[in-house]
Amino acid sequence: MRRWLAMALAAGLLAVGLSGCVMEATTEKPVIYLYPEEETQVNVKLDYDGTLTSTYPSYENGWTVDAAPDGTLTDPSTGRQYYCLYWEGETDTEYDFSTGFCVAGADTAAFLEGALADLGLTEQEANEFIIYWLPRMEGNAWNLISFQTTAYTDSAVLTIDPVPDTLIRVFMAWQGLDEPVEVETQNLTAPERIGFTAVEWGGTEVAR
């Protein structure tokens, strides 16, 4: 009974916090990696339910790049090379914390290493993710973490041409906590990386 009450209280507090937040959430550092089987010109478009605040290279009406199997992206008009496509924006999307993980701040790095592997990121991709988020999370007593599915993908629709054989999108919503809460454990899975693979990761800190 105590466990159920704790879960219900936590869910209620989160619902109040999310629905009562008047500030827009920032969709932070989504980066997109492209790994075709052979050098391919790829067009990427983003239909975002919000306002783009920063993109690199410049988004304009989409990105068109020559992608190599090792992930190197070349702007066909300038010859400049990139290792990813970057965007950031502001949105009022409400994220889903009905399942997730409550992780001690000191355990955040180890948790993310395992979770990101389960979600299909390579060690190099996971390293980029962790070094971006860890400095903001490891000093908290606790972090409530939920990897978003349709709450994110419906608000940030990617169209990639040619269509990848494998698409992996990892988006972490999280909130720093002073005390732990109980939450139903989230099941993390990933598709097998076969053929032309596109990968995106990003996240957002949800205000308390």
Backbone as CSV, one residue per row, in Angstrom:
resi,resn,N_x,N_y,N_z,CA_x,CA_y,CA_z,C_x,C_y,C_z
1,MET,0.834,-1.199,0.000,0.000,0.000,0.000,0.873,1.254,0.000
2,ARG,1.937,1.261,0.840,2.814,2.434,0.869,3.457,2.648,-0.495
3,ARG,3.855,1.549,-1.144,4.480,1.667,-2.459,3.506,2.291,-3.452
4,TRP,2.256,1.824,-3.441,1.260,2.355,-4.368,1.009,3.825,-4.105
5,LEU,0.915,4.208,-2.811,0.675,5.606,-2.478,1.828,6.480,-2.933
6,ALA,3.048,5.972,-2.752,4.210,6.763,-3.166,4.203,6.975,-4.671
7,MET,3.865,5.905,-5.416,3.818,6.036,-6.870,2.717,6.990,-7.298
8,ALA,1.569,6.908,-6.651,0.457,7.788,-7.008,0.791,9.236,-6.699
9,LEU,1.418,9.467,-5.536,1.795,10.827,-5.161,2.808,11.387,-6.143
10,ALA,3.806,10.577,-6.490,4.822,11.043,-7.437,4.197,11.387,-8.777
11,ALA,3.311,10.515,-9.263,2.660,10.776,-10.549,1.824,12.038,-10.485
12,GLY,1.133,12.255,-9.360,0.313,13.448,-9.216,1.146,14.706,-9.204
13,LEU,2.261,14.667,-8.484,3.133,15.842,-8.431,3.700,16.149,-9.808
14,LEU,4.097,15.109,-10.551,4.636,15.334,-11.884,3.591,15.917,-12.810
15,ALA,2.378,15.406,-12.728,1.312,15.915,-13.594,1.045,17.370,-13.316
16,VAL,1.011,17.752,-12.031,0.802,19.152,-11.679,1.945,20.004,-12.197
17,GLY,3.190,19.501,-11.999,4.344,20.277,-12.425,4.370,20.495,-13.919
18,LEU,4.051,19.447,-14.688,4.103,19.579,-16.136,2.983,20.446,-16.669
19,SER,1.765,20.236,-16.174,0.635,20.987,-16.712,0.650,22.427,-16.243
20,GLY,1.318,22.693,-15.107,1.313,24.046,-14.580,2.506,24.871,-14.996
21,CYS,3.419,24.274,-15.782,4.614,24.993,-16.188,4.269,26.006,-17.277
22,VAL,4.559,27.279,-17.015,4.224,28.311,-17.994,5.400,28.629,-18.907
23,MET,6.600,28.150,-18.557,7.759,28.388,-19.401,7.876,27.267,-20.426
24,GLU,8.324,27.600,-21.623,8.516,26.590,-22.642,9.725,25.731,-22.300
25,ALA,9.648,24.453,-22.666,10.781,23.554,-22.487,11.717,23.702,-23.677
26,THR,13.008,23.558,-23.407,13.989,23.624,-24.479,14.364,22.218,-24.910
27,THR,14.191,21.931,-26.172,14.643,20.668,-26.746,16.123,20.837,-27.033
28,GLU,16.972,20.215,-26.201,18.394,20.536,-26.226,19.209,19.543,-27.036
29,LYS,20.043,20.109,-27.855,21.068,19.441,-28.637,20.645,18.141,-29.288
30,PRO,19.497,18.067,-29.913,19.352,16.901,-30.772,20.410,16.953,-31.874
31,VAL,21.144,15.877,-32.017,22.098,15.748,-33.111,21.727,14.513,-33.916
32,ILE,21.930,14.587,-35.208,21.540,13.522,-36.123,22.794,12.999,-36.816
33,TYR,22.992,11.686,-36.734,24.086,11.009,-37.427,23.496,10.194,-38.578
34,LEU,24.200,10.161,-39.693,23.751,9.410,-40.867,24.850,8.442,-41.296
35,TYR,24.492,7.164,-41.426,25.457,6.133,-41.795,24.913,5.295,-42.962
36,PRO,25.008,5.794,-44.192,24.569,4.990,-45.337,25.571,3.869,-45.620
37,GLU,25.142,2.888,-46.389,26.043,1.790,-46.738,27.063,2.210,-47.788
38,GLU,26.736,3.213,-48.575,27.659,3.783,-49.543,27.403,5.281,-49.609
39,GLU,28.343,6.031,-50.150,28.162,7.485,-50.181,26.851,7.832,-50.875
40,THR,26.034,8.631,-50.181,24.675,8.916,-50.631,24.319,10.358,-50.317
41,GLN,23.655,11.043,-51.245,23.129,12.364,-50.924,21.820,12.175,-50.158
42,VAL,21.742,12.808,-49.001,20.610,12.614,-48.096,19.967,13.960,-47.798
43,ASN,18.643,13.984,-47.838,17.885,15.174,-47.464,17.154,14.897,-46.161
44,VAL,17.277,15.819,-45.220,16.647,15.664,-43.905,15.763,16.875,-43.643
45,LYS,14.510,16.615,-43.290,13.590,17.691,-42.930,12.986,17.416,-41.561
46,LEU,12.703,18.492,-40.829,12.168,18.411,-39.478,10.874,19.201,-39.396
47,ASP,9.801,18.534,-38.993,8.521,19.195,-38.745,8.379,19.298,-37.231
48,TYR,8.703,20.479,-36.687,8.834,20.663,-35.240,7.684,21.484,-34.687
49,ASP,7.034,20.952,-33.668,5.937,21.654,-33.005,6.518,22.618,-31.976
50,GLY,7.133,23.665,-32.479,7.792,24.636,-31.622,8.582,25.603,-32.485
51,THR,9.546,26.270,-31.875,10.363,27.261,-32.571,11.813,26.826,-32.553
52,LEU,12.414,26.685,-33.716,13.836,26.373,-33.777,14.633,27.589,-33.328
53,THR,15.554,27.377,-32.397,16.359,28.483,-31.877,17.798,28.445,-32.374
54,SER,18.255,27.269,-32.810,19.620,27.166,-33.315,19.741,25.913,-34.175
55,THR,20.438,26.029,-35.289,20.731,24.870,-36.132,22.145,25.009,-36.674
56,TYR,22.808,23.865,-36.888,24.141,23.884,-37.503,24.387,22.547,-38.181
57,PRO,24.707,22.553,-39.458,24.702,23.713,-40.347,23.305,24.320,-40.462
58,SER,23.224,25.496,-41.058,21.959,26.219,-41.139,20.880,25.351,-41.779
59,TYR,19.704,25.301,-41.116,18.630,24.411,-41.565,17.924,24.926,-42.816
60,GLU,17.560,26.175,-42.836,16.782,26.772,-43.924,15.548,25.911,-44.199
61,ASN,15.413,25.299,-45.365,14.252,24.442,-45.657,14.582,22.962,-45.528
62,GLY,15.623,22.658,-44.820,16.070,21.278,-44.648,17.576,21.206,-44.819
63,TRP,18.125,20.036,-44.554,19.550,19.797,-44.772,19.724,18.850,-45.954
64,THR,20.650,19.161,-46.824,21.058,18.241,-47.877,22.558,18.046,-47.765
65,VAL,22.975,16.801,-47.565,24.390,16.497,-47.368,24.748,15.238,-48.144
66,ASP,26.022,15.133,-48.477,26.566,13.886,-49.000,27.095,13.103,-47.807
67,ALA,26.463,11.974,-47.510,26.804,11.193,-46.326,27.669,9.998,-46.710
68,ALA,28.727,9.775,-45.929,29.624,8.643,-46.141,29.335,7.555,-45.107
69,PRO,29.729,6.309,-45.376,29.456,5.226,-44.435,30.030,5.442,-43.037
70,ASP,31.128,6.207,-42.921,31.703,6.447,-41.593,31.002,7.572,-40.843
71,GLY,29.946,8.148,-41.430,29.198,9.208,-40.767,29.612,10.609,-41.160
72,THR,30.663,10.753,-41.945,31.079,12.083,-42.387,30.026,12.669,-43.323
73,LEU,29.646,13.912,-43.048,28.635,14.610,-43.841,29.293,15.790,-44.541
74,THR,29.066,15.912,-45.836,29.678,16.984,-46.615,28.595,17.828,-47.259
75,ASP,28.698,19.140,-47.067,27.779,20.066,-47.731,28.156,20.112,-49.211
76,PRO,27.279,19.674,-50.111,27.656,19.621,-51.528,27.903,20.987,-52.146
77,SER,27.381,22.049,-51.536,27.554,23.383,-52.119,28.836,24.067,-51.667
78,THR,29.381,23.657,-50.519,30.581,24.320,-49.987,31.756,23.376,-49.792
79,GLY,31.488,22.081,-49.697,32.544,21.122,-49.418,32.888,21.002,-47.945
80,ARG,32.242,21.789,-47.102,32.527,21.731,-45.666,31.991,20.423,-45.087
81,GLN,32.780,19.853,-44.158,32.408,18.573,-43.574,31.919,18.719,-42.136
82,TYR,31.013,17.838,-41.761,30.420,17.791,-40.420,30.335,16.329,-39.986
83,TYR,30.214,16.117,-38.669,30.002,14.746,-38.214,28.557,14.507,-37.803
84,CYS,27.757,15.590,-37.735,26.346,15.439,-37.377,25.588,16.686,-37.819
85,LEU,24.267,16.588,-37.759,23.380,17.733,-37.955,22.816,18.101,-36.594
86,TYR,22.820,19.389,-36.279,22.431,19.828,-34.937,21.242,20.777,-35.015
87,TRP,20.306,20.595,-34.060,19.220,21.564,-33.948,18.816,21.689,-32.491
88,GLU,18.168,22.803,-32.177,17.664,23.041,-30.830,16.426,23.923,-30.960
89,GLY,15.486,23.779,-30.039,14.265,24.564,-30.143,13.515,24.658,-28.840
90,GLU,12.447,25.447,-28.857,11.578,25.614,-27.698,10.182,25.128,-28.052
91,THR,9.560,24.420,-27.112,8.257,23.826,-27.353,7.482,23.761,-26.047
92,ASP,6.156,23.654,-26.152,5.338,23.471,-24.957,4.843,22.025,-24.846
93,THR,5.516,21.117,-25.528,5.182,19.693,-25.438,5.274,19.212,-23.995
94,GLU,4.288,18.440,-23.553,4.329,17.830,-22.230,4.883,16.417,-22.366
95,TYR,5.885,16.114,-21.561,6.557,14.833,-21.678,5.999,13.817,-20.688
96,ASP,6.166,12.558,-21.027,5.547,11.441,-20.317,6.517,10.855,-19.290
97,PHE,6.143,10.951,-18.009,6.937,10.363,-16.935,6.201,9.201,-16.269
98,SER,5.284,8.564,-16.974,4.545,7.458,-16.360,5.434,6.244,-16.130
99,THR,6.504,6.117,-16.905,7.527,5.107,-16.662,8.880,5.783,-16.747
100,GLY,9.883,5.170,-16.144,11.207,5.763,-16.175,12.101,5.163,-15.120
101,PHE,13.007,6.002,-14.598,13.995,5.552,-13.628,14.292,6.693,-12.664
102,CYS,14.450,6.375,-11.394,14.921,7.344,-10.409,16.342,6.931,-10.041
103,VAL,17.303,7.767,-10.401,18.711,7.399,-10.332,19.456,8.385,-9.440
104,ALA,20.258,7.871,-8.518,21.093,8.743,-7.697,22.046,9.518,-8.598
105,GLY,22.265,10.794,-8.264,23.134,11.613,-9.100,24.496,10.992,-9.327
106,ALA,25.059,10.396,-8.272,26.385,9.796,-8.376,26.410,8.585,-9.295
107,ASP,25.249,7.992,-9.542,25.168,6.800,-10.394,24.770,7.123,-11.830
108,THR,24.646,8.408,-12.148,24.097,8.797,-13.445,24.943,8.314,-14.613
109,ALA,26.255,8.454,-14.530,27.111,8.058,-15.654,26.965,6.571,-15.949
110,ALA,27.053,5.749,-14.908,26.941,4.303,-15.101,25.561,3.927,-15.634
111,PHE,24.524,4.596,-15.109,23.174,4.321,-15.597,23.059,4.649,-17.080
112,LEU,23.541,5.813,-17.478,23.414,6.218,-18.876,24.207,5.306,-19.802
113,GLU,25.370,4.851,-19.367,26.142,3.929,-20.202,25.310,2.696,-20.554
114,GLY,24.649,2.130,-19.544,23.840,0.946,-19.784,22.579,1.239,-20.572
115,ALA,21.887,2.323,-20.206,20.616,2.649,-20.859,20.819,2.989,-22.328
116,LEU,21.845,3.754,-22.627,22.065,4.159,-24.016,22.470,2.979,-24.888
117,ALA,23.199,2.025,-24.308,23.507,0.797,-25.048,22.222,0.028,-25.341
118,ASP,21.332,-0.041,-24.349,20.055,-0.733,-24.547,19.206,-0.053,-25.617
119,LEU,19.368,1.262,-25.764,18.586,2.024,-26.740,19.224,2.048,-28.127
120,GLY,20.414,1.452,-28.246,21.004,1.281,-29.565,22.114,2.228,-29.946
121,LEU,22.576,3.089,-29.022,23.668,3.995,-29.362,25.003,3.260,-29.312
122,THR,25.922,3.641,-30.187,27.284,3.138,-30.103,27.985,3.809,-28.927
123,GLU,29.153,3.298,-28.556,29.891,3.915,-27.452,30.276,5.352,-27.788
124,GLN,30.638,5.619,-29.032,31.001,6.988,-29.411,29.800,7.921,-29.307
125,GLU,28.644,7.474,-29.792,27.429,8.289,-29.699,27.036,8.501,-28.245
126,ALA,27.119,7.436,-27.447,26.786,7.540,-26.027,27.745,8.476,-25.308
127,ASN,29.017,8.449,-25.689,29.994,9.345,-25.074,29.604,10.801,-25.290
128,GLU,29.191,11.144,-26.518,28.762,12.513,-26.803,27.545,12.890,-25.955
129,PHE,26.605,11.965,-25.831,25.406,12.198,-25.022,25.788,12.451,-23.565
130,ILE,26.612,11.568,-23.018,26.933,11.635,-21.588,27.728,12.887,-21.248
131,ILE,28.709,13.251,-22.053,29.509,14.420,-21.682,28.708,15.712,-21.806
132,TYR,27.619,15.685,-22.581,26.755,16.867,-22.633,25.881,16.966,-21.387
133,TRP,25.263,15.857,-20.971,24.275,15.900,-19.896,24.844,15.673,-18.499
134,LEU,25.907,14.903,-18.378,26.393,14.510,-17.053,26.719,15.683,-16.134
135,PRO,27.394,16.743,-16.606,27.719,17.837,-15.683,26.496,18.469,-15.025
136,ARG,25.342,18.390,-15.660,24.130,18.992,-15.101,23.348,18.029,-14.225
137,MET,23.701,16.753,-14.252,22.906,15.749,-13.562,23.609,15.116,-12.371
138,GLU,24.927,14.944,-12.455,25.608,14.158,-11.434,25.648,14.846,-10.075
139,GLY,25.466,16.179,-10.038,25.470,16.892,-8.765,24.137,16.883,-8.048
140,ASN,23.080,16.406,-8.704,21.769,16.317,-8.059,21.728,15.131,-7.113
141,ALA,20.908,15.231,-6.087,20.736,14.080,-5.197,20.157,12.907,-5.973
142,TRP,19.123,13.195,-6.762,18.452,12.179,-7.571,18.048,12.786,-8.906
143,ASN,17.901,11.938,-9.899,17.372,12.354,-11.195,16.255,11.409,-11.609
144,LEU,15.110,11.984,-11.959,14.021,11.215,-12.541,14.193,11.284,-14.052
145,ILE,14.324,10.128,-14.686,14.676,10.048,-16.106,13.649,9.210,-16.844
146,SER,13.166,9.727,-17.960,12.277,8.942,-18.816,12.649,9.194,-20.273
147,PHE,12.914,8.128,-20.997,13.229,8.244,-22.418,11.921,8.286,-23.195
148,GLN,11.727,9.368,-23.930,10.440,9.648,-24.558,10.243,8.859,-25.851
149,THR,8.979,8.538,-26.103,8.630,7.864,-27.356,7.758,8.815,-28.176
150,THR,6.457,8.541,-28.256,5.601,9.354,-29.127,5.445,10.797,-28.653
151,ALA,5.573,11.050,-27.344,5.476,12.433,-26.870,6.523,13.300,-27.564
152,TYR,7.680,12.713,-27.860,8.730,13.443,-28.561,8.605,13.315,-30.077
153,THR,8.492,12.075,-30.555,8.537,11.881,-32.010,7.351,12.509,-32.727
154,ASP,6.201,12.620,-32.043,5.049,13.283,-32.666,5.233,14.793,-32.740
155,SER,6.073,15.343,-31.868,6.279,16.795,-31.847,7.507,17.222,-32.644
156,ALA,8.314,16.258,-33.059,9.519,16.548,-33.844,9.654,15.452,-34.899
157,VAL,8.911,15.608,-35.980,8.828,14.564,-37.005,9.994,14.711,-37.983
158,LEU,10.762,13.652,-38.125,11.879,13.643,-39.061,11.463,12.971,-40.364
159,THR,11.814,13.599,-41.480,11.638,12.982,-42.789,13.012,12.906,-43.441
160,ILE,13.448,11.698,-43.713,14.780,11.476,-44.276,14.628,10.775,-45.620
161,ASP,15.284,11.327,-46.646,15.214,10.786,-48.003,16.634,10.598,-48.536
162,PRO,17.039,9.363,-48.872,16.246,8.139,-48.859,15.922,7.680,-47.434
163,VAL,14.868,6.893,-47.310,14.412,6.443,-45.996,15.429,5.467,-45.411
164,PRO,15.883,5.684,-44.170,16.837,4.761,-43.553,16.229,3.377,-43.341
165,ASP,17.090,2.361,-43.395,16.655,1.016,-43.024,16.452,0.919,-41.516
166,THR,17.239,1.685,-40.768,17.146,1.697,-39.306,17.141,3.142,-38.827
167,LEU,16.166,3.483,-37.995,16.090,4.819,-37.402,16.032,4.671,-35.889
168,ILE,16.987,5.293,-35.209,17.048,5.266,-33.747,16.957,6.702,-33.253
169,ARG,15.954,6.986,-32.416,15.790,8.329,-31.850,15.738,8.200,-30.328
170,VAL,16.699,8.798,-29.668,16.800,8.739,-28.207,16.604,10.148,-27.672
171,PHE,15.562,10.338,-26.879,15.288,11.656,-26.314,14.972,11.488,-24.833
172,MET,15.799,12.075,-23.979,15.698,11.924,-22.533,15.060,13.155,-21.892
173,ALA,13.920,12.963,-21.242,13.353,14.005,-20.388,13.765,13.678,-18.958
174,TRP,14.210,14.679,-18.225,14.682,14.397,-16.872,14.403,15.571,-15.953
175,GLN,14.453,15.267,-14.666,14.165,16.261,-13.642,15.020,15.959,-12.417
176,GLY,15.757,16.954,-11.925,16.525,16.781,-10.704,15.616,16.790,-9.483
177,LEU,15.891,15.905,-8.524,15.065,15.763,-7.326,15.920,15.800,-6.068
178,ASP,15.325,16.291,-4.985,15.991,16.250,-3.685,15.780,14.915,-2.989
179,GLU,14.644,14.278,-3.262,14.293,12.995,-2.653,13.896,12.015,-3.756
180,PRO,14.129,10.719,-3.536,13.745,9.738,-4.557,12.236,9.558,-4.628
181,VAL,11.750,9.171,-5.777,10.349,8.804,-5.965,10.317,7.430,-6.615
182,GLU,9.208,6.751,-6.471,9.028,5.460,-7.119,8.317,5.672,-8.452
183,VAL,8.797,4.971,-9.455,8.211,5.081,-10.785,8.298,3.713,-11.448
184,GLU,7.296,3.381,-12.237,7.318,2.102,-12.944,8.511,2.064,-13.893
185,THR,9.277,0.982,-13.831,10.488,0.868,-14.628,10.163,0.837,-16.120
186,GLN,10.892,1.624,-16.865,10.691,1.703,-18.311,11.428,0.564,-19.007
187,ASN,10.818,0.002,-20.019,11.448,-1.052,-20.811,12.179,-0.413,-21.988
188,LEU,13.476,-0.628,-22.060,14.290,-0.012,-23.104,14.674,-1.046,-24.154
189,THR,14.380,-0.748,-25.403,14.722,-1.646,-26.506,15.252,-0.825,-27.672
190,ALA,15.868,-1.516,-28.614,16.398,-0.840,-29.803,16.283,-1.767,-30.992
191,PRO,16.075,-1.208,-32.184,16.099,-2.047,-33.383,17.526,-2.465,-33.710
192,GLU,17.660,-3.545,-34.448,18.977,-3.952,-34.923,19.456,-2.946,-35.966
193,ARG,20.721,-2.549,-35.845,21.279,-1.588,-36.794,21.677,-2.327,-38.067
194,ILE,20.840,-2.194,-39.089,21.126,-2.826,-40.374,20.946,-1.790,-41.478
195,GLY,21.720,-1.941,-42.551,21.582,-1.064,-43.704,21.879,0.390,-43.366
196,PHE,21.259,1.281,-44.119,21.391,2.722,-43.892,20.773,3.049,-42.531
197,THR,21.606,3.530,-41.615,21.164,3.803,-40.249,21.243,5.294,-39.952
198,ALA,20.168,5.831,-39.404,20.129,7.220,-38.931,19.885,7.198,-37.430
199,VAL,20.622,8.031,-36.719,20.544,8.071,-35.257,20.385,9.516,-34.816
200,GLU,19.502,9.738,-33.854,19.339,11.068,-33.267,19.303,10.929,-31.755
201,TRP,19.964,11.841,-31.056,19.784,11.912,-29.605,19.632,13.359,-29.172
202,GLY,18.895,13.541,-28.069,18.687,14.862,-27.493,18.040,14.713,-26.129
203,GLY,17.565,15.805,-25.575,16.936,15.726,-24.263,16.389,17.064,-23.817
204,THR,15.766,17.044,-22.646,15.247,18.268,-22.048,15.188,18.120,-20.541
205,GLU,15.524,19.170,-19.834,15.349,19.210,-18.385,13.985,19.825,-18.101
206,VAL,13.149,19.087,-17.383,11.811,19.550,-17.043,11.869,20.246,-15.691
207,ALA,11.416,21.490,-15.646,11.480,22.266,-14.410,10.609,21.643,-13.333
208,ARG,11.077,21.760,-12.092,10.295,21.250,-10.964,9.155,22.185,-10.654
